[in-house]
Tab-separated table of C-alpha atoms in Angstrom:
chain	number	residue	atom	x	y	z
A	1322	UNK	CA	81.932	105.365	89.627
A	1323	UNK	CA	81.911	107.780	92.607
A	1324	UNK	CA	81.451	105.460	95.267
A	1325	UNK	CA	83.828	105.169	98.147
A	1326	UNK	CA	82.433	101.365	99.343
A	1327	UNK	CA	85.737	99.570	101.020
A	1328	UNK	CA	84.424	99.331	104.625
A	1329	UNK	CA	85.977	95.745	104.794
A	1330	UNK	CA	89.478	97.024	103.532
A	1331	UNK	CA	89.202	99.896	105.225
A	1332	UNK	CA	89.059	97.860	108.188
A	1333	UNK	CA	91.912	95.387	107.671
A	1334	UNK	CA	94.732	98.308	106.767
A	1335	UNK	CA	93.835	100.116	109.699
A	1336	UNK	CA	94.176	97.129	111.793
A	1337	UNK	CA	97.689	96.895	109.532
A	1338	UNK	CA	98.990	100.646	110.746
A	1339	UNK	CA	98.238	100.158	113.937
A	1340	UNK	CA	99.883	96.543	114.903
A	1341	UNK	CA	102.846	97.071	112.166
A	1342	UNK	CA	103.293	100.243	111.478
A	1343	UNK	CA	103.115	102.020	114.735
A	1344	UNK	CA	105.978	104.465	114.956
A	1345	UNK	CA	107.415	106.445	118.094
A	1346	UNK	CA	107.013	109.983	117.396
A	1347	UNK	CA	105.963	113.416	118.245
A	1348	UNK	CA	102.007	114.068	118.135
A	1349	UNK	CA	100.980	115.902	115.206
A	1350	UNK	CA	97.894	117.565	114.763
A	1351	UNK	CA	96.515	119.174	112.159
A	1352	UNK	CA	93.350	122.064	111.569
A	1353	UNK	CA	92.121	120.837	108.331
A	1354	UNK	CA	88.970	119.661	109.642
A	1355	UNK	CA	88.381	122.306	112.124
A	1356	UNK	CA	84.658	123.493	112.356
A	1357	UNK	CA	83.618	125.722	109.852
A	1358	UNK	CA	82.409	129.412	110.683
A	1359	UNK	CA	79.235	128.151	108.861
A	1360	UNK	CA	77.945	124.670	109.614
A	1361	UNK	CA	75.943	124.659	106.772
A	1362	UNK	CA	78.973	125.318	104.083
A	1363	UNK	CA	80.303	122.732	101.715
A	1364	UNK	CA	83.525	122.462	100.508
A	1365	UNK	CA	84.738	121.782	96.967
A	1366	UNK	CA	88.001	121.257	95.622
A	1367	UNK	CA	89.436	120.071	91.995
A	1368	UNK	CA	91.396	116.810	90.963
A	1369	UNK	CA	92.778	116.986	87.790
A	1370	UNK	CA	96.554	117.041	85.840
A	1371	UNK	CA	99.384	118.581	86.554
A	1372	UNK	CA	99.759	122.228	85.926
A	1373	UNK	CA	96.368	122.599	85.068
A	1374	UNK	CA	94.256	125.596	85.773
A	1375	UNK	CA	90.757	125.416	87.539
A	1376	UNK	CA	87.656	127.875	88.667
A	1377	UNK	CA	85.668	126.927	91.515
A	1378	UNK	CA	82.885	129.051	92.269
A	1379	UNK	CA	84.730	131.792	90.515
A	1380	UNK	CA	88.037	131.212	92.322
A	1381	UNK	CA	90.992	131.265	90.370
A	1382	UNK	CA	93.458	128.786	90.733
A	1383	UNK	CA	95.874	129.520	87.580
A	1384	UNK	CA	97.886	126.784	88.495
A	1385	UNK	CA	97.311	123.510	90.340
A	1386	UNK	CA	101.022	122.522	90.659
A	1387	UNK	CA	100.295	118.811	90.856
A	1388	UNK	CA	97.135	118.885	90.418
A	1389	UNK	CA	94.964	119.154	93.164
A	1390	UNK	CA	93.656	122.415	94.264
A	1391	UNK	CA	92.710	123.479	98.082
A	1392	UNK	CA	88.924	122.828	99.132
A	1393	UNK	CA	87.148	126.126	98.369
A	1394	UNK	CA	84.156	126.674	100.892
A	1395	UNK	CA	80.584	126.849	99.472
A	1396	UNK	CA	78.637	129.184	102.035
A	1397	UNK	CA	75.304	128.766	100.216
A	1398	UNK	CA	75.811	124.485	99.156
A	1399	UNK	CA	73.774	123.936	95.996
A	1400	UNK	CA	74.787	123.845	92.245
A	1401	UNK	CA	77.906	125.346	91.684
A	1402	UNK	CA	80.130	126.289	88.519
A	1403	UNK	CA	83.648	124.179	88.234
A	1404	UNK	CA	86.061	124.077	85.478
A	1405	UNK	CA	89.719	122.421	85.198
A	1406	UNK	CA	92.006	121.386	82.287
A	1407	UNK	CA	89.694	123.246	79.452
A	1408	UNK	CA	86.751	120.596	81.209
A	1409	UNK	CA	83.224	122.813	82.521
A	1410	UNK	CA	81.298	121.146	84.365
A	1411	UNK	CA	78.874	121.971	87.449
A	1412	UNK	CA	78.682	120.231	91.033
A	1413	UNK	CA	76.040	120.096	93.401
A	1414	UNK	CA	77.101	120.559	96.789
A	1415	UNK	CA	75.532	119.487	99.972
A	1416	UNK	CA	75.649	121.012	103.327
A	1417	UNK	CA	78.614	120.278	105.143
A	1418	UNK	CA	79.749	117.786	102.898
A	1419	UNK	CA	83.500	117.662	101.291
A	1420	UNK	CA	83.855	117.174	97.460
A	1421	UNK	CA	86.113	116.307	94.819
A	1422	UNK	CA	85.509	117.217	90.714
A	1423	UNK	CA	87.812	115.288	89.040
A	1424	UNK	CA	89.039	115.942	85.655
A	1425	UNK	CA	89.456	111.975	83.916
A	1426	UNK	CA	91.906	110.966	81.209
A	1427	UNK	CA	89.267	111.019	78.722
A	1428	UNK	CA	87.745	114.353	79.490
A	1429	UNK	CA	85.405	113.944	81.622
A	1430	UNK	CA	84.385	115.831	84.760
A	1431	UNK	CA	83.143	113.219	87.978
A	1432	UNK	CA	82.190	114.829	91.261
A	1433	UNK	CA	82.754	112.075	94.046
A	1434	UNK	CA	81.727	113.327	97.661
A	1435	UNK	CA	84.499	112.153	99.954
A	1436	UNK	CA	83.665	110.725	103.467
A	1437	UNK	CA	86.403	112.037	105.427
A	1438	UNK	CA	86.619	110.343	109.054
A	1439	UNK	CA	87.928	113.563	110.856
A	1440	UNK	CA	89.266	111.418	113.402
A	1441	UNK	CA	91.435	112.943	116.207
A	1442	UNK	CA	93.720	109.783	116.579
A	1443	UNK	CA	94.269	109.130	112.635
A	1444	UNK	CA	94.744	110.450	108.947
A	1445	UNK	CA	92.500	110.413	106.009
A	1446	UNK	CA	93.876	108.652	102.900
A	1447	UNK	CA	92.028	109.318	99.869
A	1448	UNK	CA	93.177	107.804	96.459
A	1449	UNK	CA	91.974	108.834	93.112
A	1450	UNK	CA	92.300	107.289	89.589
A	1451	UNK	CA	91.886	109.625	87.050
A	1452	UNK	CA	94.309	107.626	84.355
A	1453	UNK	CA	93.095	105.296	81.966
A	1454	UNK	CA	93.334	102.616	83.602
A	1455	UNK	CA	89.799	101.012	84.584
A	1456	UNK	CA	90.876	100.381	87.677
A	1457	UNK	CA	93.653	100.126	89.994
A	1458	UNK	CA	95.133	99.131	93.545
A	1459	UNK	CA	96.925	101.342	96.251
A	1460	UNK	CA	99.643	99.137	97.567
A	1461	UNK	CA	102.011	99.117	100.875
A	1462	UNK	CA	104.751	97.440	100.041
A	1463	UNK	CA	105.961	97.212	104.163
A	1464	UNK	CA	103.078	95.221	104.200
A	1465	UNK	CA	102.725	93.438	101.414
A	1466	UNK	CA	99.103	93.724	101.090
A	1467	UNK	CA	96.838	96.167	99.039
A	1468	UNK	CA	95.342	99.005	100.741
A	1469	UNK	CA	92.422	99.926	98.897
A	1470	UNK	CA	91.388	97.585	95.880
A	1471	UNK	CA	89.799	98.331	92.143
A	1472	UNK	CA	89.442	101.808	92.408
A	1473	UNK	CA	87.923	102.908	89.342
A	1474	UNK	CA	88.732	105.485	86.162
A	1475	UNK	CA	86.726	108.774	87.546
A	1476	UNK	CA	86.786	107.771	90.834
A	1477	UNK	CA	88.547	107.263	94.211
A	1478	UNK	CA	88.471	105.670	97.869
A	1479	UNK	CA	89.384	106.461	101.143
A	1480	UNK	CA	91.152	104.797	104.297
A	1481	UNK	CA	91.304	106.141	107.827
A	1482	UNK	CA	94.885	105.256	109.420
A	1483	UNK	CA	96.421	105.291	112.678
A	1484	UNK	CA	98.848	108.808	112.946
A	1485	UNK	CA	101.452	109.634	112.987
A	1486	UNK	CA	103.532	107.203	110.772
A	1487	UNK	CA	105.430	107.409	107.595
A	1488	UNK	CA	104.589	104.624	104.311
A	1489	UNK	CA	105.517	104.231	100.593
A	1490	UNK	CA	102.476	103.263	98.273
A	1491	UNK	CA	102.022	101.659	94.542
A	1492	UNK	CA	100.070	101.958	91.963
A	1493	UNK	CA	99.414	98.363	90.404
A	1494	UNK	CA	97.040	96.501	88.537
A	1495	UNK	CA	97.768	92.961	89.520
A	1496	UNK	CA	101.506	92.492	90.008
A	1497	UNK	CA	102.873	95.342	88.441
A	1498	UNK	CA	103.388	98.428	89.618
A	1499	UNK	CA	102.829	101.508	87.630
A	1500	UNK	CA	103.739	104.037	89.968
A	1501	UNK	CA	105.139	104.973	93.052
A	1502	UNK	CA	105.627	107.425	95.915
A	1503	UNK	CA	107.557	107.029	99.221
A	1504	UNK	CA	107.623	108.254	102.753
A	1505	UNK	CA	104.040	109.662	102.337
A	1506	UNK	CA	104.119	111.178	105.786
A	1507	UNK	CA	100.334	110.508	107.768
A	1508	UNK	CA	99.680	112.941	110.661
A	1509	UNK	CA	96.160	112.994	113.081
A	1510	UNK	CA	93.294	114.904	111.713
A	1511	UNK	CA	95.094	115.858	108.516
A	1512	UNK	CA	93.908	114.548	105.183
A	1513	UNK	CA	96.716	113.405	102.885
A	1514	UNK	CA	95.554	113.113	98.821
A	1515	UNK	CA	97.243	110.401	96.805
A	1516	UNK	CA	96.420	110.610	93.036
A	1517	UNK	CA	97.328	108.976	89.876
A	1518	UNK	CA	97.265	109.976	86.657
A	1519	UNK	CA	98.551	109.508	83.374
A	1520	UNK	CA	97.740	107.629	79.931
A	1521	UNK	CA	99.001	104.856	77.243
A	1522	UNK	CA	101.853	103.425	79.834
A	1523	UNK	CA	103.148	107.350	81.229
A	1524	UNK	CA	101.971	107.040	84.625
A	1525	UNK	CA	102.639	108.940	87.659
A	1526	UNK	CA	101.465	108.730	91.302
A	1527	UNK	CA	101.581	112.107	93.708
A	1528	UNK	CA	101.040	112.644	97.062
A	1529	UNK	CA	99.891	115.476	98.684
A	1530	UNK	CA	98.631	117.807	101.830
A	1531	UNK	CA	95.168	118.673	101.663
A	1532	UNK	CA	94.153	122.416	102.299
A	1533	UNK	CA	91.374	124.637	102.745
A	1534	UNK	CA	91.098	128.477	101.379
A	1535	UNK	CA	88.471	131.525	102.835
């Protein structure tokens, strides 16, 4: 369930952001993906629902807002404690690779490495499905075309897109949409986290900044 594996859509909505949705605007960089003090860290953050509460590696987060916690840096990668919405769980952690533990609808804690492209000419998209739906689409509506298709409960995928530039996205399985969010604004070399969440028909889709602590 953790596998991000959409090279060939990948491909096409990047081709899609660059020939339809280039916008004039202001560079915008961001230092998300700066390198690390320690090249052999890993990094670890937590997915899960609103307002929940998490512990990674024995830091507190007492409230995730919508969700999503900042990536926590693992100076010595290897098995690590993680705990979210009353879920414990553990996560092994590779050097210098980024991570997500997310909490599912039923319970269940998934770690999913996430292959970020740290691009200095685009944005990383990831999407995550942690509803109950068994899987779902991210949509573009300006484009009438799916972004990244059947991503699974427990799991997520990822899209690298030409930056800066500023798109609405669906949740849908099939035709119908579930949920939305709009002007999801993509800058270079910053990593933007779409998630949705939600069971038996309340659904909700969030966007956010990722973000990095110590």
């Amino acid at each position: 369930m953790s596998d991000f594996n959409s090279t060939k859509i990948r491909t096409v909505v990047s081709a899609i952001a660059m020939i339809v949705f280039g916008q004039a605007a202001a560079a915008q960089d961001s230092q998300l993906y700066d390198n690390a003090a320690n090249p052999d860290a890993g990094f670890l953050r937590v997915i899960a629902v609103r307002d929940a509460s998490a512990i990674i590696a024995g830091e507190n987060f007492s409230d995730l807002g919508e969700g999503v916690s900042p990536y926590v840096t693992i100076e010595e990668p290897g098995t690590v404690s993680v705990s979210a919405a009353g879920v414990d769980g553990t996560a092994e952690i590779a050097k210098g690779s980024w991570n997500s533990w997310l909490v599912t609808a039923d319970g269940k804690g998934v770690l999913v490495t996430d292959p970020l492209g740290h691009s200095p000419a685009q944005a990383d998209l990831t999407f995550y499905n942690i509803s109950d739906k068994p899987e779902v689409d991210l949509y573009v509506p300006a484009a009438k075309r799916v972004a990244l298709e059947g991503v699974g409960e427990g799991s997520g995928d990822w899209v690298a897109l030409k930056a800066p530039l500023s798109l609405d996205f669906e949740a849908r399985t099939g035709d119908e949409t579930l949920a939305a969010v709009s002007a999801v604004a993509l800058a270079r070399r910053e990593g933007t986290t779409l998630v949705f969440s939600g069971t038996n028909g309340n659904y909700q889709l969030v966007a956010l900044k990722a973000s990095q602590v110590n």
